[in-house]
Structures are given as C-alpha cells and as structure tokens.
Short mmCIF file of C-alpha atoms in Angstrom, two decimals:
data_model
loop_
_atom_site.label_atom_id
_atom_site.label_comp_id
_atom_site.label_asym_id
_atom_site.label_seq_id
_atom_site.Cartn_x
_atom_site.Cartn_y
_atom_site.Cartn_z
CA ASN A 1 0.00 0.00 0.00
CA ALA A 2 1.72 3.14 -1.19
CA GLY A 3 1.96 6.03 1.22
CA VAL A 4 0.74 9.56 0.69
CA MET A 5 2.20 10.93 -2.49
CA GLN A 6 2.93 14.56 -3.14
CA ASN A 7 4.23 16.15 -6.27
CA PRO A 8 6.22 17.93 -7.19
CA ARG A 9 8.70 17.56 -4.34
CA HIS A 10 10.29 20.87 -5.21
CA LEU A 11 8.66 23.76 -7.03
CA VAL A 12 10.21 27.05 -8.00
CA ARG A 13 8.02 29.93 -9.09
CA ARG A 14 8.57 33.60 -9.80
CA ARG A 15 6.47 36.20 -8.05
CA GLY A 16 3.06 36.47 -9.66
CA GLN A 17 2.98 32.95 -11.06
CA GLU A 18 0.64 30.17 -9.97
CA ALA A 19 1.66 27.15 -7.93
CA ARG A 20 -0.25 23.86 -8.01
CA LEU A 21 0.55 21.27 -5.41
CA ARG A 22 -0.84 17.76 -5.67
CA CYS A 23 -1.57 15.21 -3.01
CA SER A 24 -2.65 11.63 -3.59
CA PRO A 25 -3.92 10.13 -0.34
CA MET A 26 -3.38 6.58 0.71
CA LYS A 27 -5.74 4.04 -0.77
CA GLY A 28 -9.02 3.99 1.11
CA HIS A 29 -8.47 7.40 2.70
CA SER A 30 -11.09 10.02 2.01
CA HIS A 31 -9.91 12.69 4.46
CA VAL A 32 -7.15 15.06 3.41
CA TYR A 33 -5.44 17.83 5.38
CA TRP A 34 -3.04 20.47 4.11
CA TYR A 35 -0.42 22.09 6.32
CA ARG A 36 2.22 24.75 5.77
CA GLN A 37 5.59 24.71 7.48
CA LEU A 38 7.65 27.86 7.51
CA PRO A 39 11.36 27.67 8.38
CA GLU A 40 11.98 27.13 12.09
CA GLU A 41 8.25 26.75 12.74
CA GLY A 42 5.81 23.96 13.30
CA LEU A 43 3.10 22.93 10.92
CA LYS A 44 0.14 25.24 10.56
CA PHE A 45 -3.22 23.81 9.59
CA MET A 46 -4.61 25.19 6.35
CA VAL A 47 -7.58 23.16 5.17
CA TYR A 48 -9.41 19.90 5.71
CA LEU A 49 -11.24 18.22 2.86
CA GLN A 50 -13.31 15.13 2.47
CA LYS A 51 -14.03 13.88 -1.02
CA GLU A 52 -15.50 16.78 -3.01
CA ASN A 53 -16.16 18.82 0.13
CA ILE A 54 -14.23 21.44 2.05
CA ILE A 55 -14.90 20.71 5.70
CA ASP A 56 -12.75 23.35 7.37
CA GLU A 57 -10.71 26.04 5.63
CA SER A 58 -10.23 28.28 8.63
CA GLY A 59 -6.45 28.11 8.32
CA MET A 60 -6.33 29.11 4.69
CA PRO A 61 -5.49 32.68 3.69
CA LYS A 62 -8.61 34.35 2.33
CA GLU A 63 -7.02 35.41 -0.91
CA ARG A 64 -4.97 33.60 -3.56
CA PHE A 65 -5.25 30.17 -1.91
CA SER A 66 -7.74 27.47 -2.80
CA ALA A 67 -8.02 23.73 -2.37
CA GLU A 68 -10.05 20.96 -3.87
CA PHE A 69 -10.41 17.21 -3.56
CA PRO A 70 -12.38 15.97 -6.55
CA LYS A 71 -14.21 12.68 -6.76
CA GLU A 72 -11.49 11.36 -9.02
CA GLY A 73 -7.86 12.35 -8.79
CA PRO A 74 -5.59 13.98 -6.27
CA SER A 75 -6.26 16.84 -3.94
CA ILE A 76 -4.92 20.14 -5.27
CA LEU A 77 -3.68 23.12 -3.32
CA ARG A 78 -3.54 26.13 -5.61
CA ILE A 79 -1.73 29.36 -4.89
CA GLN A 80 -2.33 32.18 -7.31
CA GLN A 81 0.01 35.13 -7.81
CA VAL A 82 2.63 33.77 -5.46
CA VAL A 83 4.69 36.09 -3.29
CA ARG A 84 8.00 35.47 -1.52
CA GLY A 85 6.18 34.89 1.76
CA ASP A 86 4.55 31.80 0.26
CA SER A 87 7.93 30.06 0.24
CA ALA A 88 7.50 27.13 2.60
CA ALA A 89 7.09 23.38 2.79
CA TYR A 90 3.53 22.25 2.18
CA PHE A 91 2.50 18.92 3.59
CA CYS A 92 -0.63 16.97 3.07
CA ALA A 93 -1.88 14.19 5.27
CA SER A 94 -4.61 11.65 4.79
CA SER A 95 -6.66 9.45 7.04
CA ARG A 96 -9.40 6.89 6.69
CA LEU A 97 -11.57 8.62 9.23
CA ARG A 98 -11.39 12.10 10.69
CA ALA A 99 -7.85 12.53 11.94
CA SER A 100 -8.77 13.00 15.59
CA THR A 101 -10.18 9.47 15.62
CA ASP A 102 -7.68 7.90 13.27
CA THR A 103 -4.04 8.17 12.30
CA GLN A 104 -2.89 10.85 9.88
CA TYR A 105 -0.29 9.73 7.37
CA PHE A 106 1.86 12.52 6.01
CA GLY A 107 3.33 12.91 2.58
CA PRO A 108 6.96 13.95 2.03
CA GLY A 109 5.94 17.53 1.29
CA THR A 110 6.36 20.01 -1.53
CA ARG A 111 8.98 22.66 -1.00
CA LEU A 112 7.90 25.84 -2.73
CA THR A 113 10.46 28.53 -3.45
CA VAL A 114 9.29 31.86 -4.78
CA LEU A 115 11.96 33.93 -6.46
CA ALA B 1 -8.65 27.35 21.54
CA GLN B 2 -5.89 24.82 21.78
CA SER B 3 -2.16 25.40 21.67
CA VAL B 4 1.07 23.58 22.27
CA THR B 5 4.36 24.80 23.69
CA GLN B 6 7.55 22.85 23.25
CA LEU B 7 10.27 23.99 25.61
CA GLY B 8 13.71 23.85 24.07
CA SER B 9 14.03 24.15 20.34
CA HIS B 10 17.29 22.19 20.44
CA VAL B 11 18.18 19.30 22.70
CA SER B 12 21.46 17.40 22.68
CA VAL B 13 22.02 14.11 24.45
CA SER B 14 24.78 11.55 24.45
CA GLU B 15 24.17 8.19 22.87
CA GLY B 16 22.72 5.92 25.54
CA ALA B 17 21.46 8.79 27.68
CA LEU B 18 17.87 9.58 28.59
CA VAL B 19 15.88 11.57 26.08
CA LEU B 20 13.34 14.04 27.48
CA LEU B 21 11.43 16.36 25.17
CA ARG B 22 8.93 18.67 26.79
CA CYS B 23 5.44 19.53 25.65
CA ASN B 24 2.81 21.56 27.43
CA TYR B 25 -0.64 22.11 26.04
CA SER B 26 -3.51 24.46 26.53
CA SER B 27 -7.04 23.22 26.07
CA SER B 28 -10.34 24.02 27.67
CA VAL B 29 -11.61 20.48 27.17
CA PRO B 30 -9.89 17.08 27.32
CA PRO B 31 -7.40 17.00 24.49
CA TYR B 32 -6.04 14.37 22.19
CA LEU B 33 -2.23 14.58 22.17
CA PHE B 34 0.31 13.39 19.67
CA TRP B 35 4.05 13.19 19.11
CA TYR B 36 5.43 13.11 15.59
CA VAL B 37 8.98 12.71 14.30
CA GLN B 38 10.29 14.31 11.14
CA TYR B 39 13.50 13.25 9.44
CA PRO B 40 15.18 15.64 7.00
CA ASN B 41 13.21 16.21 3.82
CA GLN B 42 10.49 13.82 4.89
CA GLY B 43 6.95 14.08 6.16
CA LEU B 44 5.90 13.56 9.75
CA GLN B 45 5.59 10.10 11.21
CA LEU B 46 3.38 9.35 14.18
CA LEU B 47 5.33 8.20 17.25
CA LEU B 48 2.46 7.86 19.69
CA LYS B 49 -0.85 9.37 20.70
CA TYR B 50 -3.03 9.78 23.73
CA THR B 51 -6.79 9.90 23.39
CA THR B 52 -8.38 8.35 26.46
CA GLY B 53 -7.55 5.65 28.99
CA ALA B 54 -4.08 4.87 30.27
CA THR B 55 -2.07 8.04 30.70
CA LEU B 56 1.28 6.39 29.93
CA VAL B 57 1.43 5.78 26.24
CA LYS B 58 4.04 3.67 24.49
CA GLY B 59 5.00 4.33 20.92
CA ILE B 60 7.37 3.16 18.27
CA ASN B 61 11.17 3.06 18.54
CA GLY B 62 11.10 2.79 22.33
CA PHE B 63 9.49 6.17 22.96
CA GLU B 64 6.78 6.80 25.50
CA ALA B 65 4.89 9.79 26.85
CA GLU B 66 2.78 10.45 29.89
CA PHE B 67 -0.34 12.59 29.93
CA LYS B 68 -0.41 14.65 33.12
CA LYS B 69 -3.60 16.63 33.32
CA SER B 70 -2.59 18.49 36.48
CA GLU B 71 0.56 19.75 34.77
CA THR B 72 -1.00 20.08 31.30
CA SER B 73 2.00 18.20 29.98
CA PHE B 74 2.73 15.39 27.58
CA HIS B 75 6.51 14.96 27.71
CA LEU B 76 8.23 12.46 25.45
CA THR B 77 10.91 10.17 26.85
CA LYS B 78 13.19 7.38 25.78
CA PRO B 79 15.48 5.64 28.26
CA SER B 80 18.48 5.32 25.96
CA ALA B 81 19.15 7.52 22.95
CA HIS B 82 20.29 6.00 19.69
CA MET B 83 22.04 7.80 16.87
CA SER B 84 19.05 7.13 14.64
CA ASP B 85 16.84 9.18 16.99
CA ALA B 86 18.37 12.40 15.71
CA ALA B 87 15.46 14.23 14.10
CA GLU B 88 12.86 16.95 14.63
CA TYR B 89 10.06 16.14 17.06
CA PHE B 90 6.67 17.79 17.10
CA CYS B 91 3.97 17.70 19.72
CA ALA B 92 0.38 18.29 18.57
CA VAL B 93 -3.05 18.65 20.11
CA THR B 94 -6.57 18.32 18.84
CA LEU B 95 -10.03 17.65 20.22
CA ASN B 96 -12.10 14.55 19.68
CA THR B 97 -14.56 16.77 17.84
CA GLY B 98 -11.94 18.91 16.22
CA ASN B 99 -10.76 19.19 12.66
CA GLN B 100 -7.58 21.10 13.30
CA PHE B 101 -4.32 19.86 14.70
CA TYR B 102 -2.21 22.44 16.50
CA PHE B 103 1.49 21.73 16.32
CA GLY B 104 4.30 22.98 18.47
CA THR B 105 7.32 24.66 16.92
CA GLY B 106 9.35 21.49 17.22
CA THR B 107 12.43 20.29 19.07
CA SER B 108 15.52 19.29 17.17
CA LEU B 109 17.20 16.33 18.85
CA THR B 110 20.93 15.80 18.37
CA VAL B 111 22.53 12.60 19.58
CA ILE B 112 26.24 12.83 20.35
CA PRO B 113 28.32 9.69 19.85
#
C-alpha cells in the first residue's frame, strides 16, 4: 500500500505565477489535510477536505489560496500570484476517518520557493 | 482554543542517555495529544498518541509519553538515545470533535556519539 504521495517535491516559481501542489492520499483514505511549514516553525493547519467537500478552511489565507479534492484524482492546493512569503514546505496528510479518531499519514511535502 | 508549547528548540544528548522532550498544552476540554517525528526532507511520522484511557502511552522506537492533566504536559521520553533518533520532534493537540491539529514549533534532537 503506497503512502501519501505529493508532487512535485520541489517547485520554483517567480512572483506572480501560480503554484499547483498535488496530493494523492493513501488508498481507502477520504480525508485530506493540508499544512504549511515555515522555516523554524511547526506545521500550521490550512484546510481539511473530504471527497468533493471542504470541511474546514479556517487556516487558509482568504485570498490567492484554494483547495479541492475531486471525486477522481488527487487533492490540489492552488496558490495564485505567489509572493515570496509563500515560500514554505507544504504537507498533506490523509486518514481513513477524521484525523482526531484515526491516524494521519503525512506525505513527504512540496517545498515551494518563490523567487 | 488549543495550543502547544515545546520547551527547548534544540536538545542534545549523548548516545545511551535519557531523552526528554517537553510539551505543554492548553485546552479548555480534554485533548487528544500526539508526538510526531520528522527526518530531514520527509513528512511527519506518528510516534504515539493519547486519546483516552491509560495516561502512559508507548509508541514506536522505544518512545513513551505520559499525559499529566494536572501539569498540562505530555513529555516524550526514551530511556536510551540512539544515533538514529536524531530528528525533529513535534507535539500536537486536537479535540475529539476537532478538525484542526495544533502543532508545536518542534524540538531538534541531536545525539552525540
């Protein structure tokens, strides 16, 4: 059973471009969480999705950021018009049930660098 | 709201020595508590978790943690450090009804040969 897959592992964008980060959860997992990790900081919750639905996006910046988890295919975190402050590691995690009642499995992360 | 404080961003221990990583939480209701380990350029891996029941929780790789409600703590320990334990460790808290996990800022563990 493959683990959580994220791609790309490294992404370089210039200011103003769009960044698309993909997360394929583990087989049988319908709950996906996105986190952002800034240098020297812990992970900050961004959004929680369950197939085709956004359950909690309270940690997501109101502008430029969006997330989806379609019926088919990976979950996508989209950042429009990136700025240098978006440079960070973005991790997704998946679980079979809601993470508080189950185990979250983390992907290896996508490291976004904005030039 | 919930929060986690990890005291000591960097901890160094000698190989074979006791490992103690500190975590204090803030929660208005009974929390669920977790310890994760992160190796360089990798995602987080669950070490152990406390939800309900026995307050001393045993995890993988010989780690354990004890939930102390009176001290609002969930410190991580291992009797004898191994070189392979060198990594970043994160404490996290959530609620049984919660969606969000709140992570501490992490403690970098160095093991000295």
